CSV table of C-alpha atoms in Angstrom, one decimal:
chain,number,residue,atom,x,y,z
A,1,UNK,CA,173.7,-85.7,125.4
A,2,UNK,CA,172.7,-86.1,129.1
A,3,UNK,CA,171.2,-82.6,128.9
A,4,UNK,CA,168.8,-83.7,126.0
A,5,UNK,CA,165.1,-83.8,127.1
A,6,UNK,CA,164.0,-87.4,126.3
A,7,UNK,CA,160.3,-88.2,126.3
A,8,UNK,CA,159.1,-91.8,126.5
A,9,UNK,CA,156.3,-92.6,124.0
A,10,UNK,CA,153.9,-95.2,125.2
A,11,UNK,CA,151.7,-95.7,122.2
A,12,UNK,CA,153.6,-95.8,118.9
A,13,UNK,CA,150.8,-97.2,116.7
A,14,UNK,CA,148.5,-94.2,117.7
A,15,UNK,CA,151.1,-91.8,116.4
A,16,UNK,CA,151.2,-93.2,112.7
A,17,UNK,CA,148.4,-90.8,111.6
A,18,UNK,CA,150.5,-87.7,112.7
A,19,UNK,CA,151.2,-86.9,109.1
A,20,UNK,CA,147.7,-85.5,109.0
A,21,UNK,CA,148.8,-82.8,111.3
A,22,UNK,CA,151.9,-82.1,109.3
A,23,UNK,CA,149.5,-81.2,106.5
A,24,UNK,CA,147.7,-78.6,108.6
A,25,UNK,CA,151.1,-77.1,109.5
A,26,UNK,CA,152.4,-76.9,105.9
A,27,UNK,CA,153.5,-73.2,106.2
A,28,UNK,CA,157.0,-72.2,106.9
A,29,UNK,CA,157.3,-71.1,110.5
A,30,UNK,CA,158.7,-67.5,111.1
A,31,UNK,CA,162.1,-67.0,112.3
A,32,UNK,CA,165.4,-65.9,110.9
A,33,UNK,CA,167.7,-68.0,112.9
A,34,UNK,CA,166.2,-71.5,113.3
A,35,UNK,CA,167.6,-73.6,116.2
A,36,UNK,CA,166.8,-77.3,116.7
A,37,UNK,CA,165.4,-78.1,120.1
A,38,UNK,CA,167.6,-80.2,122.3
A,39,UNK,CA,164.9,-82.9,122.6
A,40,UNK,CA,164.6,-86.6,122.0
A,41,UNK,CA,162.0,-89.3,122.1
A,42,UNK,CA,162.1,-93.0,123.1
A,43,UNK,CA,160.2,-96.2,122.7
A,44,UNK,CA,161.1,-99.1,125.0
A,45,UNK,CA,160.6,-102.9,124.8
A,46,UNK,CA,159.5,-103.1,121.2
A,47,UNK,CA,158.2,-106.7,120.4
A,48,UNK,CA,158.2,-108.2,116.8
A,49,UNK,CA,155.0,-108.1,114.9
A,50,UNK,CA,155.6,-111.3,112.6
A,51,UNK,CA,152.9,-110.3,110.2
A,52,UNK,CA,154.2,-106.8,109.7
A,53,UNK,CA,157.7,-108.1,109.2
A,54,UNK,CA,156.5,-110.6,106.6
A,55,UNK,CA,154.7,-107.8,104.7
A,56,UNK,CA,157.7,-105.6,104.9
A,57,UNK,CA,159.9,-108.3,103.4
A,58,UNK,CA,157.4,-108.9,100.6
A,59,UNK,CA,157.2,-105.2,99.6
A,60,UNK,CA,161.0,-104.6,99.8
A,61,UNK,CA,162.4,-108.0,98.4
A,62,UNK,CA,163.9,-109.5,101.6
A,63,UNK,CA,164.0,-113.3,102.2
A,64,UNK,CA,163.1,-114.7,105.6
A,65,UNK,CA,166.4,-115.7,107.5
A,66,UNK,CA,165.7,-115.4,111.1
A,67,UNK,CA,167.2,-111.8,111.3
A,68,UNK,CA,165.7,-108.3,110.8
A,69,UNK,CA,166.5,-106.7,107.4
A,70,UNK,CA,169.0,-104.0,107.9
A,71,UNK,CA,166.7,-101.2,107.0
A,72,UNK,CA,163.6,-102.6,109.1
A,73,UNK,CA,164.5,-100.9,112.3
A,74,UNK,CA,163.9,-97.6,110.5
A,75,UNK,CA,160.2,-98.3,110.6
A,76,UNK,CA,160.3,-98.4,114.5
A,77,UNK,CA,161.8,-94.9,114.4
A,78,UNK,CA,159.0,-93.4,112.0
A,79,UNK,CA,156.6,-92.4,114.8
A,80,UNK,CA,159.4,-90.9,116.7
A,81,UNK,CA,160.5,-88.8,113.7
A,82,UNK,CA,157.1,-87.4,113.4
A,83,UNK,CA,156.8,-86.6,117.0
A,84,UNK,CA,160.1,-84.5,116.8
A,85,UNK,CA,159.1,-82.9,113.5
A,86,UNK,CA,155.8,-81.8,115.0
A,87,UNK,CA,157.2,-80.5,118.3
A,88,UNK,CA,156.1,-77.0,119.0
A,89,UNK,CA,159.8,-75.8,119.1
A,90,UNK,CA,160.9,-77.4,115.8
A,91,UNK,CA,161.7,-74.4,113.6
A,92,UNK,CA,160.3,-75.7,110.2
A,93,UNK,CA,157.1,-77.0,109.0
A,94,UNK,CA,157.0,-80.7,108.5
A,95,UNK,CA,155.6,-80.5,105.0
A,96,UNK,CA,158.3,-79.7,102.4
A,97,UNK,CA,161.2,-81.5,104.0
A,98,UNK,CA,163.2,-83.7,101.7
A,99,UNK,CA,165.2,-86.8,102.9
A,100,UNK,CA,168.6,-86.4,101.1
A,101,UNK,CA,170.9,-88.8,102.8
A,102,UNK,CA,170.7,-91.9,105.1
A,103,UNK,CA,173.4,-93.7,106.8
A,104,UNK,CA,172.9,-97.0,108.8
A,105,UNK,CA,175.4,-98.6,110.9
A,106,UNK,CA,174.6,-102.1,112.0
A,107,UNK,CA,177.0,-103.5,114.8
A,108,UNK,CA,175.6,-107.0,114.4
A,109,UNK,CA,172.6,-108.8,113.0
A,110,UNK,CA,169.4,-108.5,115.0
A,111,UNK,CA,167.5,-111.6,115.6
A,112,UNK,CA,163.7,-111.4,114.9
A,113,UNK,CA,162.7,-112.1,118.6
A,114,UNK,CA,164.9,-109.6,120.4
A,115,UNK,CA,163.2,-106.7,122.3
A,116,UNK,CA,164.3,-103.3,121.1
A,117,UNK,CA,164.6,-99.9,122.6
A,118,UNK,CA,164.6,-97.1,120.2
A,119,UNK,CA,165.6,-93.5,120.8
A,120,UNK,CA,165.6,-90.5,118.4
A,121,UNK,CA,167.0,-87.1,118.8
A,122,UNK,CA,167.9,-84.1,116.6
A,123,UNK,CA,171.5,-83.8,115.4
A,124,UNK,CA,173.2,-80.9,113.6
A,125,UNK,CA,171.6,-78.1,111.8
A,126,UNK,CA,173.5,-76.5,108.9
A,127,UNK,CA,172.7,-73.6,106.6
A,128,UNK,CA,173.6,-74.5,103.0
A,129,UNK,CA,173.3,-72.7,99.6
A,130,UNK,CA,169.6,-73.3,99.1
A,131,UNK,CA,168.2,-73.7,102.5
A,132,UNK,CA,169.0,-75.7,105.7
A,133,UNK,CA,170.1,-79.3,106.3
A,134,UNK,CA,169.5,-81.1,109.6
A,135,UNK,CA,169.8,-84.6,110.9
A,136,UNK,CA,167.8,-87.0,113.1
A,137,UNK,CA,169.8,-89.6,114.9
A,138,UNK,CA,168.4,-93.0,115.8
A,139,UNK,CA,169.9,-95.4,118.4
A,140,UNK,CA,168.6,-98.9,118.9
A,141,UNK,CA,169.7,-101.1,121.6
A,142,UNK,CA,168.7,-104.5,123.3
A,143,UNK,CA,169.6,-105.3,126.8
A,144,UNK,CA,171.8,-102.2,127.0
A,145,UNK,CA,173.7,-103.2,124.0
A,146,UNK,CA,173.8,-100.7,121.0
A,147,UNK,CA,173.1,-102.8,117.9
A,148,UNK,CA,171.9,-100.3,115.2
A,149,UNK,CA,171.9,-96.6,114.6
A,150,UNK,CA,171.2,-94.2,111.7
A,151,UNK,CA,171.5,-90.7,110.7
A,152,UNK,CA,168.8,-89.3,108.5
A,153,UNK,CA,169.7,-85.9,106.7
A,154,UNK,CA,166.8,-83.7,105.8
A,155,UNK,CA,166.7,-80.5,103.6
A,156,UNK,CA,164.4,-77.6,104.0
A,157,UNK,CA,164.4,-75.2,101.0
A,158,UNK,CA,164.6,-71.5,101.6
A,159,UNK,CA,166.8,-69.1,103.7
A,160,UNK,CA,170.1,-70.6,102.4
A,161,UNK,CA,173.5,-68.6,102.0
A,162,UNK,CA,172.9,-68.4,98.2
A,163,UNK,CA,176.6,-69.3,97.7
A,164,UNK,CA,177.5,-71.0,94.5
A,165,UNK,CA,180.9,-72.9,94.9
A,166,UNK,CA,180.9,-73.6,91.2
A,167,UNK,CA,183.6,-75.9,90.1
A,168,UNK,CA,183.8,-78.0,87.0
A,169,UNK,CA,180.8,-79.9,85.8
A,170,UNK,CA,181.2,-83.7,85.8
A,171,UNK,CA,181.7,-85.4,82.6
A,172,UNK,CA,178.5,-86.9,80.9
A,173,UNK,CA,178.0,-90.4,82.4
A,174,UNK,CA,178.0,-93.4,80.1
A,175,UNK,CA,175.1,-95.8,80.4
A,176,UNK,CA,175.6,-98.8,82.7
A,177,UNK,CA,175.9,-102.1,80.8
A,178,UNK,CA,176.0,-104.7,83.5
A,179,UNK,CA,172.8,-104.0,85.5
A,180,UNK,CA,169.7,-105.8,86.8
A,181,UNK,CA,166.4,-104.4,85.5
A,182,UNK,CA,163.4,-104.0,87.8
A,183,UNK,CA,159.8,-102.9,87.2
A,184,UNK,CA,158.4,-100.7,89.9
A,185,UNK,CA,154.7,-100.6,89.8
A,186,UNK,CA,152.6,-97.4,90.5
A,187,UNK,CA,151.1,-98.9,93.6
A,188,UNK,CA,154.5,-99.3,95.3
A,189,UNK,CA,154.2,-95.8,97.2
A,190,UNK,CA,150.8,-97.1,98.6
A,191,UNK,CA,152.2,-100.5,99.5
A,192,UNK,CA,155.3,-99.1,101.3
A,193,UNK,CA,153.3,-96.3,102.9
A,194,UNK,CA,150.9,-99.0,104.4
A,195,UNK,CA,153.8,-100.9,105.9
A,196,UNK,CA,155.9,-98.0,107.0
A,197,UNK,CA,153.3,-95.5,108.2
A,198,UNK,CA,154.6,-92.9,105.9
A,199,UNK,CA,151.5,-92.0,103.7
A,200,UNK,CA,152.8,-88.7,102.3
A,201,UNK,CA,150.4,-87.7,99.5
A,202,UNK,CA,153.4,-87.4,97.1
A,203,UNK,CA,153.8,-91.2,97.2
A,204,UNK,CA,150.1,-92.3,96.7
A,205,UNK,CA,148.4,-91.3,93.6
A,206,UNK,CA,148.9,-88.9,90.5
A,207,UNK,CA,146.4,-86.6,91.8
A,208,UNK,CA,147.7,-86.3,95.4
A,209,UNK,CA,151.2,-85.9,94.0
A,210,UNK,CA,150.1,-83.1,91.6
A,211,UNK,CA,148.8,-81.2,94.5
A,212,UNK,CA,152.4,-80.8,95.8
A,213,UNK,CA,154.0,-80.0,92.4
A,214,UNK,CA,154.8,-83.6,91.1
A,215,UNK,CA,153.7,-84.8,87.8
A,216,UNK,CA,152.7,-88.2,89.5
A,217,UNK,CA,153.5,-90.1,92.5
A,218,UNK,CA,157.2,-90.9,93.5
A,219,UNK,CA,158.4,-93.8,95.4
A,220,UNK,CA,159.8,-93.5,99.0
A,221,UNK,CA,163.5,-93.1,99.2
A,222,UNK,CA,163.8,-95.6,102.0
A,223,UNK,CA,161.9,-98.2,99.8
A,224,UNK,CA,164.7,-97.8,97.1
A,225,UNK,CA,167.3,-98.2,99.8
A,226,UNK,CA,165.8,-101.2,101.2
A,227,UNK,CA,165.2,-102.8,97.7
A,228,UNK,CA,168.8,-102.3,96.7
A,229,UNK,CA,170.0,-103.9,100.0
A,230,UNK,CA,167.6,-106.9,99.6
A,231,UNK,CA,169.3,-107.5,96.1
A,232,UNK,CA,172.7,-107.7,97.9
A,233,UNK,CA,171.6,-109.2,101.2
A,234,UNK,CA,173.7,-112.3,100.7
A,235,UNK,CA,176.9,-110.1,100.2
A,236,UNK,CA,176.5,-108.0,103.4
A,237,UNK,CA,179.3,-108.4,105.9
A,238,UNK,CA,178.5,-111.0,108.6
A,239,UNK,CA,179.8,-108.6,111.3
A,240,UNK,CA,179.3,-104.8,111.7
A,241,UNK,CA,179.0,-102.6,108.6
A,242,UNK,CA,177.6,-99.3,107.5
A,243,UNK,CA,175.5,-98.4,104.4
A,244,UNK,CA,175.5,-94.9,103.3
A,245,UNK,CA,173.1,-93.6,100.6
A,246,UNK,CA,172.4,-90.3,98.8
A,247,UNK,CA,168.9,-89.9,97.3
A,248,UNK,CA,169.1,-88.1,94.1
A,249,UNK,CA,166.5,-87.8,91.4
A,250,UNK,CA,162.9,-88.7,92.3
A,251,UNK,CA,161.5,-91.9,90.9
A,252,UNK,CA,158.1,-91.4,89.3
A,253,UNK,CA,156.1,-94.6,89.3
A,254,UNK,CA,155.4,-96.8,87.5
A,255,UNK,CA,158.9,-97.0,86.4
A,256,UNK,CA,161.6,-99.2,84.9
A,257,UNK,CA,164.9,-98.9,86.7
A,258,UNK,CA,168.3,-100.4,86.6
A,259,UNK,CA,170.4,-101.6,89.6
A,260,UNK,CA,174.2,-101.7,89.3
A,261,UNK,CA,176.8,-102.8,91.8
A,262,UNK,CA,180.6,-102.9,92.0
A,263,UNK,CA,183.1,-104.5,94.5
A,264,UNK,CA,185.2,-102.2,96.3
A,265,UNK,CA,187.7,-104.2,98.4
A,266,UNK,CA,185.7,-105.7,101.2
A,267,UNK,CA,182.9,-103.3,100.5
A,268,UNK,CA,180.4,-102.6,97.8
A,269,UNK,CA,179.3,-99.5,95.8
A,270,UNK,CA,175.7,-99.6,94.2
A,271,UNK,CA,173.5,-97.3,92.2
A,272,UNK,CA,169.9,-97.3,91.2
A,273,UNK,CA,169.3,-95.6,87.8
A,274,UNK,CA,166.6,-94.7,85.5
A,275,UNK,CA,165.8,-96.9,82.4
A,276,UNK,CA,168.4,-95.1,80.4
A,277,UNK,CA,171.0,-96.4,82.8
A,278,UNK,CA,172.4,-92.9,83.4
A,279,UNK,CA,170.0,-90.6,85.5
A,280,UNK,CA,170.6,-91.5,89.2
A,281,UNK,CA,167.8,-92.1,91.6
A,282,UNK,CA,170.2,-93.4,94.4
A,283,UNK,CA,173.9,-94.0,95.1
A,284,UNK,CA,175.4,-95.9,98.0
A,285,UNK,CA,178.2,-97.6,99.6
A,286,UNK,CA,178.5,-100.6,102.1
A,287,UNK,CA,181.6,-100.8,104.2
A,288,UNK,CA,182.6,-103.2,107.0
A,289,UNK,CA,183.3,-101.6,110.2
């Protein structure tokens, strides 16, 4: 990607309110053949904010162990995500995008005091049945060593192919019987929004969520992923591994949910389900590299 235009961002904290600009640009941009700009953004020499890390651990359920939680570097990328989505050449409006999949690859555990360089750029754009999917790629390095990367896949409704591949409907799922039950408070969207900088109105209050078509607020998908990984943190491979999740039905909060896990060789499959033990909020897999 040597031809990619990379911009160095100097003041990441000042970029956290960028979501407000996304609300202003809530309309769909014109254009029949959207193309992602060949651009990237970067932050260098990020130092640890110990208080922020402690708050993140508390909100997501991680224990302090001297290393960054596997999902924590995603927060460093958030202002870079917003910078890309609000770029004048980005073909869609930032409002209305849905995070549908997220894959993280951690090549080794990252110590709390390591300085990090973070770079984000657009990946592939694909036209699907109901709209478009595109990815944002994040690479995190320290001292020139790549230690963490992710691919976040976003969906934009509208302008799709309309193709219906059909196929047999899956058999009705049986409720899980061996699961851990969690209570998720109605304030979790505000708690995670405060620590992540992602204060999308759909996550905050019933009234703000209703403005965007939801019956009440929903929790962030990346909080769900983080909370699941905190539950199995002691089982994560010591060396490199990947954790791939698909975000499914939104979790309206407050909620009672069930977490289920199953060993798969040296890896682990996990699911986060509604209180009935059937309706899925998230499914994921952890695999050693």
